[in-house]
CSV table of C-alpha atoms and ligand atoms in Angstrom, one decimal:
chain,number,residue,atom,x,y,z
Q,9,UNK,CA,96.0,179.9,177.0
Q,10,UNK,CA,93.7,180.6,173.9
Q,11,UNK,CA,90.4,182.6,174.9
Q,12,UNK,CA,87.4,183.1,173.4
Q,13,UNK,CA,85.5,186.0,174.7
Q,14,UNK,CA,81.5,185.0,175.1
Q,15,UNK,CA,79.3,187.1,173.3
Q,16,UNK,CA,78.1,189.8,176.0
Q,17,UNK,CA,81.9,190.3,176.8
Q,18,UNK,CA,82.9,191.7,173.4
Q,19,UNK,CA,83.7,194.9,173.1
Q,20,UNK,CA,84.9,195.3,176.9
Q,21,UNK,CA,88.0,197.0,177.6
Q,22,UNK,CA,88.8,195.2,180.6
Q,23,UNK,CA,87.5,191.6,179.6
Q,24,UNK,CA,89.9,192.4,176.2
Q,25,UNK,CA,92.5,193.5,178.3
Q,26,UNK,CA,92.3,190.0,180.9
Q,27,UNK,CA,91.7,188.1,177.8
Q,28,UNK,CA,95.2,189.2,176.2
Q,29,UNK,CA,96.9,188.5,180.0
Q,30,UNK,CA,95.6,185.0,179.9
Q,31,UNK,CA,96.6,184.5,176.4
Q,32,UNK,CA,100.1,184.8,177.6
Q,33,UNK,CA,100.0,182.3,180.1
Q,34,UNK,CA,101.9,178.8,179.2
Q,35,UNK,CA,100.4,176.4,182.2
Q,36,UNK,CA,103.6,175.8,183.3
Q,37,UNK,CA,102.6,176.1,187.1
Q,38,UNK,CA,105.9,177.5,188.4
Q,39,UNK,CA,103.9,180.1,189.9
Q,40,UNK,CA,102.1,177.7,192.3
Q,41,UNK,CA,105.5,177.1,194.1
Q,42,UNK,CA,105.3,180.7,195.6
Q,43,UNK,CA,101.4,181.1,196.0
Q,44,UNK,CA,100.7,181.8,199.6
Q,45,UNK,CA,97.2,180.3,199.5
Q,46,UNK,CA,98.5,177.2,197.6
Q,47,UNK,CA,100.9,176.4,200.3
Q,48,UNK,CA,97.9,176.6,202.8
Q,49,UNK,CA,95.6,174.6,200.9
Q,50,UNK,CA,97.4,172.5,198.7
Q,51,UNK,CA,94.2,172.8,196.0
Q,52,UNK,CA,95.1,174.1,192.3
Q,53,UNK,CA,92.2,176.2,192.6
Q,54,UNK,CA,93.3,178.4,195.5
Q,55,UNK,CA,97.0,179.0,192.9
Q,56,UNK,CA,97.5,181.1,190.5
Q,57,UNK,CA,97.3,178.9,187.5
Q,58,UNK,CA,94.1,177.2,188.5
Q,59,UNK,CA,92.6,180.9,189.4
Q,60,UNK,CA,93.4,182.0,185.9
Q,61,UNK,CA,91.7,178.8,184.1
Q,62,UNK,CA,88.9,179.8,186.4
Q,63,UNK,CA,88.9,183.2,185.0
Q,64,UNK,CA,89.0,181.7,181.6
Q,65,UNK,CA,86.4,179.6,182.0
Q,66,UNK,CA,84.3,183.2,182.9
Q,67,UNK,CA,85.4,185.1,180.1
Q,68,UNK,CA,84.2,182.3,177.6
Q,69,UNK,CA,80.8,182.4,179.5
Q,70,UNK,CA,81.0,179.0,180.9
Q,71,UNK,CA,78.7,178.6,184.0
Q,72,UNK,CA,79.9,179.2,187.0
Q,73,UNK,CA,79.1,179.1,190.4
Q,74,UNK,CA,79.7,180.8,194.3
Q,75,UNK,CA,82.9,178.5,194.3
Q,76,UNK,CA,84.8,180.3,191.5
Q,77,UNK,CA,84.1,183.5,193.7
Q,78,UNK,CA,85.6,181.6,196.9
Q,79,UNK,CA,88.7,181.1,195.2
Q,80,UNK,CA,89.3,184.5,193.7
Q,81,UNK,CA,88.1,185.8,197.0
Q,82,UNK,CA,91.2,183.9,198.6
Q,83,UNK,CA,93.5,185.7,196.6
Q,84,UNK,CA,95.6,188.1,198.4
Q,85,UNK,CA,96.6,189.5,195.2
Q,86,UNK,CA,100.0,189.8,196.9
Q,87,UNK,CA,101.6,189.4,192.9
Q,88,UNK,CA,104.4,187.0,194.0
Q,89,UNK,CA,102.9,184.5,191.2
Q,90,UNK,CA,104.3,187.5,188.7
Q,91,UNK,CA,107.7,187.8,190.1
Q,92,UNK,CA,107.7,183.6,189.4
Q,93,UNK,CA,106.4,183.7,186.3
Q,94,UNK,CA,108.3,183.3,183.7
Q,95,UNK,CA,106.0,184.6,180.9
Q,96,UNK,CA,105.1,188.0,182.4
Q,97,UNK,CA,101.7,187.4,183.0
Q,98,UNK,CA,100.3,190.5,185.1
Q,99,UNK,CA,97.9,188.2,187.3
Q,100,UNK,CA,97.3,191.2,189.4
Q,101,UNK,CA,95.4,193.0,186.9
Q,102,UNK,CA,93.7,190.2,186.0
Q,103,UNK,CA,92.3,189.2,189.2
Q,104,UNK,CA,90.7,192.6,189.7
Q,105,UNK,CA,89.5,192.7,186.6
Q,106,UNK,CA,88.1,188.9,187.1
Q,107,UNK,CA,86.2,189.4,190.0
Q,108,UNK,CA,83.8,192.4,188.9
Q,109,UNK,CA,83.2,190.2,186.3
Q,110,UNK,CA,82.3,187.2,188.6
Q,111,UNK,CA,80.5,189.7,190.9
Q,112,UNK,CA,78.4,190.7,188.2
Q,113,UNK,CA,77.4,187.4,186.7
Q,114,UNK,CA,77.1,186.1,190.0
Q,115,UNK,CA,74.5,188.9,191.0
Q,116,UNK,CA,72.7,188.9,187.6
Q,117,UNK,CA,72.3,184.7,188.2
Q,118,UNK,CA,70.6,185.7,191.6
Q,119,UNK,CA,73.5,184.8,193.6
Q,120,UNK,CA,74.2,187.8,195.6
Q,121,UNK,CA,77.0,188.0,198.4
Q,122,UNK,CA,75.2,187.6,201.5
Q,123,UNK,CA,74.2,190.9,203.2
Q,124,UNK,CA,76.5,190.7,205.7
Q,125,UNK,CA,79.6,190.6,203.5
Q,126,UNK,CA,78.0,193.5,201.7
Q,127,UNK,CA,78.1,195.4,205.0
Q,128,UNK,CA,81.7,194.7,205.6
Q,129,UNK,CA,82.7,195.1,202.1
Q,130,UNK,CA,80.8,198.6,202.2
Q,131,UNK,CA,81.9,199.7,205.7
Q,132,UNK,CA,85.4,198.8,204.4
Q,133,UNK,CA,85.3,200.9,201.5
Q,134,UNK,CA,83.3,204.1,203.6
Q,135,UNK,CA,85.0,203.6,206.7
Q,136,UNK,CA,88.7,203.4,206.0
Q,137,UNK,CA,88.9,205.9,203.0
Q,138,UNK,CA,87.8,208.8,205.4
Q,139,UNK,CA,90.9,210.1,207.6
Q,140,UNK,CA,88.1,211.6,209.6
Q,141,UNK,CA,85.6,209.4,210.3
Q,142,UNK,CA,88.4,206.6,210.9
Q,143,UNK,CA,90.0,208.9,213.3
Q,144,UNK,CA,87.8,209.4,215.2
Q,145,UNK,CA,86.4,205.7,215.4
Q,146,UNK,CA,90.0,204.7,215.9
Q,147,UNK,CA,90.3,207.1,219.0
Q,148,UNK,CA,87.0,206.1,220.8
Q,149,UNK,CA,88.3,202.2,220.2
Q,150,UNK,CA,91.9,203.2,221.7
Q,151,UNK,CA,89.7,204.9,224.7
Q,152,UNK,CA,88.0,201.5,225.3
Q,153,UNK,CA,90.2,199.6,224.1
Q,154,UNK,CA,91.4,198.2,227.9
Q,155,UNK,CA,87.5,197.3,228.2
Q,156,UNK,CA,87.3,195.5,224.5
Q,157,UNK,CA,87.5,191.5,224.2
Q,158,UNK,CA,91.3,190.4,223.3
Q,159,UNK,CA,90.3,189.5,219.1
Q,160,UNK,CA,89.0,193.2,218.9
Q,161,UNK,CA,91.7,194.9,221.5
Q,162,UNK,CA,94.7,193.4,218.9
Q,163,UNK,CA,93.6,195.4,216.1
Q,164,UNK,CA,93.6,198.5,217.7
Q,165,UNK,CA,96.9,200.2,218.1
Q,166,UNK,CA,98.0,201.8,220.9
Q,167,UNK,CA,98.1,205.4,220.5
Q,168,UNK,CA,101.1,206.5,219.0
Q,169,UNK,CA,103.4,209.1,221.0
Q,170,UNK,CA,103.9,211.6,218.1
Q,171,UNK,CA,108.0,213.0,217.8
Q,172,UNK,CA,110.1,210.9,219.4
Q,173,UNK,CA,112.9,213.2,217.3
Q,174,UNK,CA,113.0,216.2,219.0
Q,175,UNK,CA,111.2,219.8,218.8
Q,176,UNK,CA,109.4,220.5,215.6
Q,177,UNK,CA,110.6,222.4,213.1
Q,178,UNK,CA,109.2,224.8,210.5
Q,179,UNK,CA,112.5,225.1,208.3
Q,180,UNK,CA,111.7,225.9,204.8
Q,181,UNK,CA,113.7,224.4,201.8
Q,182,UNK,CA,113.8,225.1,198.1
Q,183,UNK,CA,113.7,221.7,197.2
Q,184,UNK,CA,109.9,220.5,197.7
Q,185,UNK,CA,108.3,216.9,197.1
Q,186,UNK,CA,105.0,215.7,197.8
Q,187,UNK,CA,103.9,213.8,200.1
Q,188,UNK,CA,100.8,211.3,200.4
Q,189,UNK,CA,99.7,210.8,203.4
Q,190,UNK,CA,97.6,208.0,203.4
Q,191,UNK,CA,94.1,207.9,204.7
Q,192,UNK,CA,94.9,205.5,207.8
Q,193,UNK,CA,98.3,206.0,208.3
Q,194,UNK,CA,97.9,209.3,210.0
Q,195,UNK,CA,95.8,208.1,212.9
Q,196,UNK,CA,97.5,204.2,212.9
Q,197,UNK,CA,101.1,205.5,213.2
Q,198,UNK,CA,101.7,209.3,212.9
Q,199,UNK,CA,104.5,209.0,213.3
Q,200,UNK,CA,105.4,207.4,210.2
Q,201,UNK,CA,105.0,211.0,208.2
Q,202,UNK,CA,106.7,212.9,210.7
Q,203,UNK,CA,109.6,210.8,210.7
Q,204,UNK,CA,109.7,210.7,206.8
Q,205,UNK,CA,109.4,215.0,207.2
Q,206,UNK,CA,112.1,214.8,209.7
Q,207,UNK,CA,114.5,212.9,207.6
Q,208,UNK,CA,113.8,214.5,204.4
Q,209,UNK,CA,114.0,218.0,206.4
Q,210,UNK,CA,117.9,216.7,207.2
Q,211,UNK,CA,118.4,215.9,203.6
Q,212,UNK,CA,117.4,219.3,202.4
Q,213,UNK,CA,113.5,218.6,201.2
Q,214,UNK,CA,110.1,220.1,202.7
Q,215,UNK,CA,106.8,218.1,202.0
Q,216,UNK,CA,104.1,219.5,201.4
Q,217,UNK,CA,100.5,217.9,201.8
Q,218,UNK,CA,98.0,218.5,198.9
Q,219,UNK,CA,94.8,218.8,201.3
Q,220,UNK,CA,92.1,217.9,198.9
Q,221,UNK,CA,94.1,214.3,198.3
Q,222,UNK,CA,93.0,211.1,199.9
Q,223,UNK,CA,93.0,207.5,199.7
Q,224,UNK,CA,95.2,206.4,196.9
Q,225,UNK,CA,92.1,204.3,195.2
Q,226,UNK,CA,93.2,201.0,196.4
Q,227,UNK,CA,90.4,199.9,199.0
Q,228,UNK,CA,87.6,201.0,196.7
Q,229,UNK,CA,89.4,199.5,193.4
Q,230,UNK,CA,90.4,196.2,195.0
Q,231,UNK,CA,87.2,195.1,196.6
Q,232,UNK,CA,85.3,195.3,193.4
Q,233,UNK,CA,84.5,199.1,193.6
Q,234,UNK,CA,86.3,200.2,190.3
Q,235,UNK,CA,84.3,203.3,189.4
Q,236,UNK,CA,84.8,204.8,193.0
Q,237,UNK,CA,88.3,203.8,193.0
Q,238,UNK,CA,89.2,206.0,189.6
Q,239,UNK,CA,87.1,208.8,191.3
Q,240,UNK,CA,89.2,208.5,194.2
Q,241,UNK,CA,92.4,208.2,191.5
Q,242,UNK,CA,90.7,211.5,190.1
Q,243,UNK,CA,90.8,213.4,192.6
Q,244,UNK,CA,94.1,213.1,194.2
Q,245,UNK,CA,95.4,214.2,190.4
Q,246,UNK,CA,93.0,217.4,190.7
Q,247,UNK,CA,94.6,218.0,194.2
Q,248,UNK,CA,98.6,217.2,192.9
Q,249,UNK,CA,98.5,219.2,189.9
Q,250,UNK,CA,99.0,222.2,190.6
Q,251,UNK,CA,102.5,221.7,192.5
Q,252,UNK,CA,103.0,219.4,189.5
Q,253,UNK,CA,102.7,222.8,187.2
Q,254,UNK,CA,104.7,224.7,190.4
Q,255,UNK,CA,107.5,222.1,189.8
Q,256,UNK,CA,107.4,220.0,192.5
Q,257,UNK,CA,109.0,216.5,190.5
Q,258,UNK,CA,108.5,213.9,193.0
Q,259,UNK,CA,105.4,212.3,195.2
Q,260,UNK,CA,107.0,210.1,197.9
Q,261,UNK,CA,104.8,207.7,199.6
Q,262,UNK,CA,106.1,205.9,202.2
Q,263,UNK,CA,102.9,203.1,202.0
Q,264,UNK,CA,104.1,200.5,199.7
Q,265,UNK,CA,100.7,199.5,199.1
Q,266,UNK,CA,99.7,203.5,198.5
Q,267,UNK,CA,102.8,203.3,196.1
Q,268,UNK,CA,101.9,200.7,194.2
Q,269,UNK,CA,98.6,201.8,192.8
Q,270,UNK,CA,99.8,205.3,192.0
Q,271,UNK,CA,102.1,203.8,190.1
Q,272,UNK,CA,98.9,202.2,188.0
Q,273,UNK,CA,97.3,205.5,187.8
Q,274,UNK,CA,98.3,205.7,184.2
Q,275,UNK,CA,97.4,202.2,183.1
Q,276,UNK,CA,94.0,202.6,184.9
Q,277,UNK,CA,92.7,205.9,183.6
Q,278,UNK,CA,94.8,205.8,180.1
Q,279,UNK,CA,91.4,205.9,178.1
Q,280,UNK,CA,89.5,208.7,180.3
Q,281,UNK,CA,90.4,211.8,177.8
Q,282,UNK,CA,90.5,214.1,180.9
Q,283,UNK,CA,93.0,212.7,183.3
Q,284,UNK,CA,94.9,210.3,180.7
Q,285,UNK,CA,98.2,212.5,180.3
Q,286,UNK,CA,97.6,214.0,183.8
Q,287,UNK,CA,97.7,210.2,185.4
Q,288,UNK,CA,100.7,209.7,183.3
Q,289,UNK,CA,102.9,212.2,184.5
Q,290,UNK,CA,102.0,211.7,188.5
Q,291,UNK,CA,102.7,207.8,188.2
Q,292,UNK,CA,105.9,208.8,186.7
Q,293,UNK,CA,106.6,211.3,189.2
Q,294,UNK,CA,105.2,208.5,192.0
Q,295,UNK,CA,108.1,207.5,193.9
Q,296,UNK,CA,108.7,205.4,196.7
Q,297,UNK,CA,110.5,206.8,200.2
Q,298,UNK,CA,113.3,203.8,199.4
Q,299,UNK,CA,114.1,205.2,196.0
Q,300,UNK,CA,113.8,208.6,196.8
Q,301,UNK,CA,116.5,208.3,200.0
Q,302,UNK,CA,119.4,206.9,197.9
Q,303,UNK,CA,120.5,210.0,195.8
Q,304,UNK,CA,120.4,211.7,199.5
Q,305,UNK,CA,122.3,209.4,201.4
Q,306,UNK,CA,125.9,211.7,201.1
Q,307,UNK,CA,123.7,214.2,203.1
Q,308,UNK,CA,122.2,212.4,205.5
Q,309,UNK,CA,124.9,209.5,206.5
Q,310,UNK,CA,127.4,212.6,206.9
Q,311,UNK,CA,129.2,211.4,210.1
Q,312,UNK,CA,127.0,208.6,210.9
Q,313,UNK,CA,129.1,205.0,211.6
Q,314,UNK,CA,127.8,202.8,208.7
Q,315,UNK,CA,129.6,199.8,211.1
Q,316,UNK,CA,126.9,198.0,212.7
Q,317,UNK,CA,125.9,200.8,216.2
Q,318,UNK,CA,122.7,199.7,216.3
Q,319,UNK,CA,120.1,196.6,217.5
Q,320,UNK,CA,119.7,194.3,214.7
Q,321,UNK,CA,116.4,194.4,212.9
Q,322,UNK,CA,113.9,191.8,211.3
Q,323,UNK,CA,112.7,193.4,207.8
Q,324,UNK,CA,109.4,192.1,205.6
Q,325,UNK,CA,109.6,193.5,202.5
Q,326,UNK,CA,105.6,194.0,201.8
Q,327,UNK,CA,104.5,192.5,198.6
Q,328,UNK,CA,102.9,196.0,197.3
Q,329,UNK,CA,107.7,196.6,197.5
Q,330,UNK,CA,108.8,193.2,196.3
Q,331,UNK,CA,106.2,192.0,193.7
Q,332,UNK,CA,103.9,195.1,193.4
Q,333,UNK,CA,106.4,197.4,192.4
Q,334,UNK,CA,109.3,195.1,191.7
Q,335,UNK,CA,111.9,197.1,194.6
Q,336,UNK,CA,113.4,194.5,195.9
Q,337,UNK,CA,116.6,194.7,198.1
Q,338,UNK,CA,116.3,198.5,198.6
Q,339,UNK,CA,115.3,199.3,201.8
Q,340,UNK,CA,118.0,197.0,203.4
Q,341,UNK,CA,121.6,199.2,202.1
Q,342,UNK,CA,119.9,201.7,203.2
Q,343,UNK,CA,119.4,200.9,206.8
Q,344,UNK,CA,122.9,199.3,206.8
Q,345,UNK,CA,124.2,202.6,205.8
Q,346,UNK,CA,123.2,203.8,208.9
Q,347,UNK,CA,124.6,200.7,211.0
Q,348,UNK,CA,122.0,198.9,211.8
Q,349,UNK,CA,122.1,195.4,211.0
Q,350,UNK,CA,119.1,194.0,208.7
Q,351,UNK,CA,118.2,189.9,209.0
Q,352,UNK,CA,115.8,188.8,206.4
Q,353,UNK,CA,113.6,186.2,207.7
Q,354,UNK,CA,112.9,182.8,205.2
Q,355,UNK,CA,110.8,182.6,202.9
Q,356,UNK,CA,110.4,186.8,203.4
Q,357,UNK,CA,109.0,186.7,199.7
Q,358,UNK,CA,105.7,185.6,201.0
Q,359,UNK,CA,103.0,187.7,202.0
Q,360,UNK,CA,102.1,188.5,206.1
Q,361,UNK,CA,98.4,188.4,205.3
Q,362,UNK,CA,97.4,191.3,205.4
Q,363,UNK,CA,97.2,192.3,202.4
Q,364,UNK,CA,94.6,195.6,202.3
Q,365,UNK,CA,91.3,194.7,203.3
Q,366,UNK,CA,91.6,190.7,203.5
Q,367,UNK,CA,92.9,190.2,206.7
Q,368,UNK,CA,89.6,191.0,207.7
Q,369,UNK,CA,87.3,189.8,204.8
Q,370,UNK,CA,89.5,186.2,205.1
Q,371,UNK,CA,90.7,186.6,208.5
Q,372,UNK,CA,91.5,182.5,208.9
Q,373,UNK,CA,94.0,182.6,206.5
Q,374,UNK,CA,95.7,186.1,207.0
Q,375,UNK,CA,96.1,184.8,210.6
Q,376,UNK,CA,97.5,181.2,209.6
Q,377,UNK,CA,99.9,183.9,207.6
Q,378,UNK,CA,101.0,186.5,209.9
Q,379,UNK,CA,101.6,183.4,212.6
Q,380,UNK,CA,103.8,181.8,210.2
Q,381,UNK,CA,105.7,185.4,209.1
Q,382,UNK,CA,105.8,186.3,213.1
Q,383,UNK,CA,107.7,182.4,213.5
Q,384,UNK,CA,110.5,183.2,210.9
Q,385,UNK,CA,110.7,186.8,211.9
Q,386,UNK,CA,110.9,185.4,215.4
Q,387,UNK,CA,113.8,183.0,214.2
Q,388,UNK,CA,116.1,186.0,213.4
Q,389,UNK,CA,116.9,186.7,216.7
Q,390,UNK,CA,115.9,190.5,216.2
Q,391,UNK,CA,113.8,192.5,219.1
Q,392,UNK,CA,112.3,194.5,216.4
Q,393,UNK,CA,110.6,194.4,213.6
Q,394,UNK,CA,110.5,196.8,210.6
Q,395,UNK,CA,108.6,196.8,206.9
Q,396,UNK,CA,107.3,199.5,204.8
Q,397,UNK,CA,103.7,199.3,204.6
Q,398,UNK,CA,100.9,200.3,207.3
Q,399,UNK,CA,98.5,197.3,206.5
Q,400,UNK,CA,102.0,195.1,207.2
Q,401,UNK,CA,102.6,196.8,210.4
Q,402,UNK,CA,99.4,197.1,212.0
Q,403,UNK,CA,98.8,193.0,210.7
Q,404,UNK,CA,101.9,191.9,212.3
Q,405,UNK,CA,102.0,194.3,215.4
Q,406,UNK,CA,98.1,192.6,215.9
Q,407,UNK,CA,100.2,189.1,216.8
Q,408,UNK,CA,103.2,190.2,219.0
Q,409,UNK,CA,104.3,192.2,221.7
Q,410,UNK,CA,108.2,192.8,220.3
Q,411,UNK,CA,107.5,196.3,218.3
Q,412,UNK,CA,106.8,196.6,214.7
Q,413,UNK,CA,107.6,199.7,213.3
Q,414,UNK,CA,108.4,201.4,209.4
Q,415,UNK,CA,112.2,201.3,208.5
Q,416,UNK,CA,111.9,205.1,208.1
Q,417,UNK,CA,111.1,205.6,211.8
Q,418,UNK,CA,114.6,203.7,212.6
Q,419,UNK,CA,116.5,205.9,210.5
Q,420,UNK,CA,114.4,209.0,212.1
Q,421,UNK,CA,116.1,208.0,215.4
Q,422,UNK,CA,119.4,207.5,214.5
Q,423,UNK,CA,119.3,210.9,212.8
Q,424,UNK,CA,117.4,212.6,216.4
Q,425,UNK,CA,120.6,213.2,217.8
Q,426,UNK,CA,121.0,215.9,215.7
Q,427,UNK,CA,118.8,219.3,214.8
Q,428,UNK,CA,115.6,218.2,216.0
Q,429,UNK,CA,112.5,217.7,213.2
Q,430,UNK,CA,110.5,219.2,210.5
Q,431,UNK,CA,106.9,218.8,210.2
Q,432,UNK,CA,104.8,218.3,207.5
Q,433,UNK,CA,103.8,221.5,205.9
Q,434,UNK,CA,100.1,221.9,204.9
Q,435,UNK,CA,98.9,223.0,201.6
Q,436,UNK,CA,97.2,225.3,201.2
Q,437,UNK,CA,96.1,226.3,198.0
Q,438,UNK,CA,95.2,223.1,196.4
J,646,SF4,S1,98.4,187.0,193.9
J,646,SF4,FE1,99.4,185.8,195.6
J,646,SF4,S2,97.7,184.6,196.5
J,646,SF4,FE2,97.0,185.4,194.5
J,646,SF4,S3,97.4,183.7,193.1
J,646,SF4,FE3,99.2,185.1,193.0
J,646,SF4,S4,100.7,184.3,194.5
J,646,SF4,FE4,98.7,183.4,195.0
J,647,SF4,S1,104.1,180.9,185.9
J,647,SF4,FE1,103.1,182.3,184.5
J,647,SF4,S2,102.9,181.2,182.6
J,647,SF4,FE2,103.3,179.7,184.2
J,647,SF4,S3,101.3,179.0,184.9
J,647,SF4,FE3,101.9,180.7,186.2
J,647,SF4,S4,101.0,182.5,185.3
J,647,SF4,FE4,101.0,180.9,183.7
């Protein structure tokens, strides 16, 4: 689609940059097939293709109004329209870059989000990207939670028994990798690291925790926040580095969502003269658990039955895997390996609904979405439930009572027969 940047755009990096995206965009509309929020609605404007003439029509400086915001809003930015499309349109990058813009002209034309979306949007962004603070709201709701209404009781977890694996371990290995922990991972599902350590620990690998790293970027950069977000992206380089320059060669994340924008590091800061090169080498060295596991499979399948031993499982592949960072079909040889039997429900290359922060800034459809998912999961036959990103399992987990766990933790328990677990060690000098 030809674009003509308005005036008071030119000279913008990011609107050049969605500018060039659109330009390689052929209307075809195959992407609407797979658009979540287009099967809801059935409206061209809640697709792909009619988001990106929106975003056009705001680039060129055409007017515009709260209804062009309500549709990117809708967006769960889950990518499947790029795995459709046939012309390699990154729609991703355009939709985040598409709503700052919108936000911006919307707020300069006096029409601000209302103050209450601020709040959540900023309590979002403050609350969840501090391990501590979340914490410990997290454990005062899990104290009440028996007392809280049934909306608010779903969407906090129970608490977590920690090692199901055995005794903890402090074994030490040559081989080290990084890990990111995630900034509400660790008090959602603990046990989601410790399994990872554990299994790692059996293939020969210690992780180690850079201290001073955090929230991948993702909650800041996605709801509008871009300048926090690269500080965020910053700072996690600052705290990786120097294990980077030590040697370590690898940064697992088990978070597909985590995974996903570490892989963008280098994209996102390529023109920030400081942390260019840097954000090059850790998105390179960014790896997710799934393709870190399969070189290490002779190890840790050693005298495991790859014959189906085990309960069957339902697997979502999050989008942040599939679409996000095109890994699709890994996790599922992997679990086989070990015998347990993997059923992909239909249509698993839509999105849950959770997708980061939207399940609660557009909770009506990221429920309509996780109900459908639960349905086809449901239809497997499976008791439980595995996928590969905390946003997926806490979203899903918030709609049943079968158990929804990360694939990691099944392999973690097929391996606890044997020598117990490692923990994750702490850094610290970075
Ligand atoms: S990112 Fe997902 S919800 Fe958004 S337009 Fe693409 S397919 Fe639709
Ligand atoms: S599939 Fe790609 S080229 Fe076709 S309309 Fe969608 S984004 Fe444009």
């Amino acid at each position: 689609m030809q674009t003509t940047l308005a005036d008071f755009l030119i000279g913008s990096d990011d609107a050049e940059e969605a500018k060039s995206i659109i330009e390689k965009c052929v209307h075809c509309g195959f992407c609407t097939a797979t658009c979540p929020t287009y099967q809801l609605v059935g409206d061209e404007l809640d697709g792909p293709r009619g988001r990106i003439y929106l975003m056009k029509q705001v680039l060129e400086g055409n007017e515009l109004s709260q209804s062009t915001r309500k549709h990117l809003d809708r967006c769960l930015t889950c990518r499947n329209c790029e795995s459709t499309c046939p012309s390699g349109v990154t729609y991703g990058r355009l939709v985040d870059i598409g709503r700052v813009i919108v936000d911006e002209r919307l707020d300069t034309a006096g029409m601000r989000r209302p103050t209450k979306e601020r709040l959540i949007r900023w309590a979002l962004r403050e609350g969840l990207t501090r391990p501590r603070l979340f914490g410990a709201a997290m454990r005062v709701g899990q104290i009440m939670r028996p007392a809280l209404p049934e909306v608010v009781r779903r969407k906090i977890p129970v608490r977590q028994a920690v090692v199901p694996g055995g005794e903890v371990s402090t074994r030490k290995h040559e081989r080290k990798m990084l890990l990111l922990e995630g900034c509400v991972q660790p008090t959602m599902s603990p046990n989601i690291n410790l399994a990872t350590a554990r299994v790692l620990d059996k293939a020969g690998v210690e992780l180690v925790v850079a201290r001073k790293a955090g929230c991948c970027g993702a909650i800041r950069y996605h709801t509008g926040d871009h300048d926090g977000g690269l500080d965020d992206m910053r700072r996690n380089i600052d705290a990786w580095w120097p294990h980077v320059s030590n040697g370590v060669n690898t940064l697992v994340i088990n978070a597909s969502g985590c995974g996903a924008m570490v892989k963008e590091y280098a994209h996102l800061l390529r023109n920030d003269p400081a942390y260019a090169e840097r954000a090059r080498v850790i998105s390179a060295l960014a790896k997710d658990l799934s393709e870190v596991l399969p070189e290490l499979m002779p190890v840790l399948t050693n005298g495991i039955q790859s014959t189906s031993t085990q309960e069957p499982v339902a697997y979502h592949p999050p989008c942040t895997l599939q679409h996000g960072q095109r890994l699709k079909g890994v996790v599922e040889p992997l679990l086989a390996a070990f015998g347990i039997e993997v059923r992909l429900c239909a249509d698993s290359h839509l999105c849950c609904g959770s997708a980061g922060t939207y399940s609660v800034l557009q909770p009506e459809f990221s429920m309509r979405l996780r109900d459908d998912k639960l349905k086809k999961l449901t239809q497997t036959g499976a008791q439980t439930i595995a996928t590969a990103n905390i946003g997926c399992i806490s979203h899903l987990q918030s709609g049943t009572m079968q158990p929804v766990v990360h694939w990691v933790e099944l392999i973690d328990r097929v391996l606890a027969n044997g020598n117990g677990a490692a923990k994750v060690l702490e850094d610290k000098a970075a």
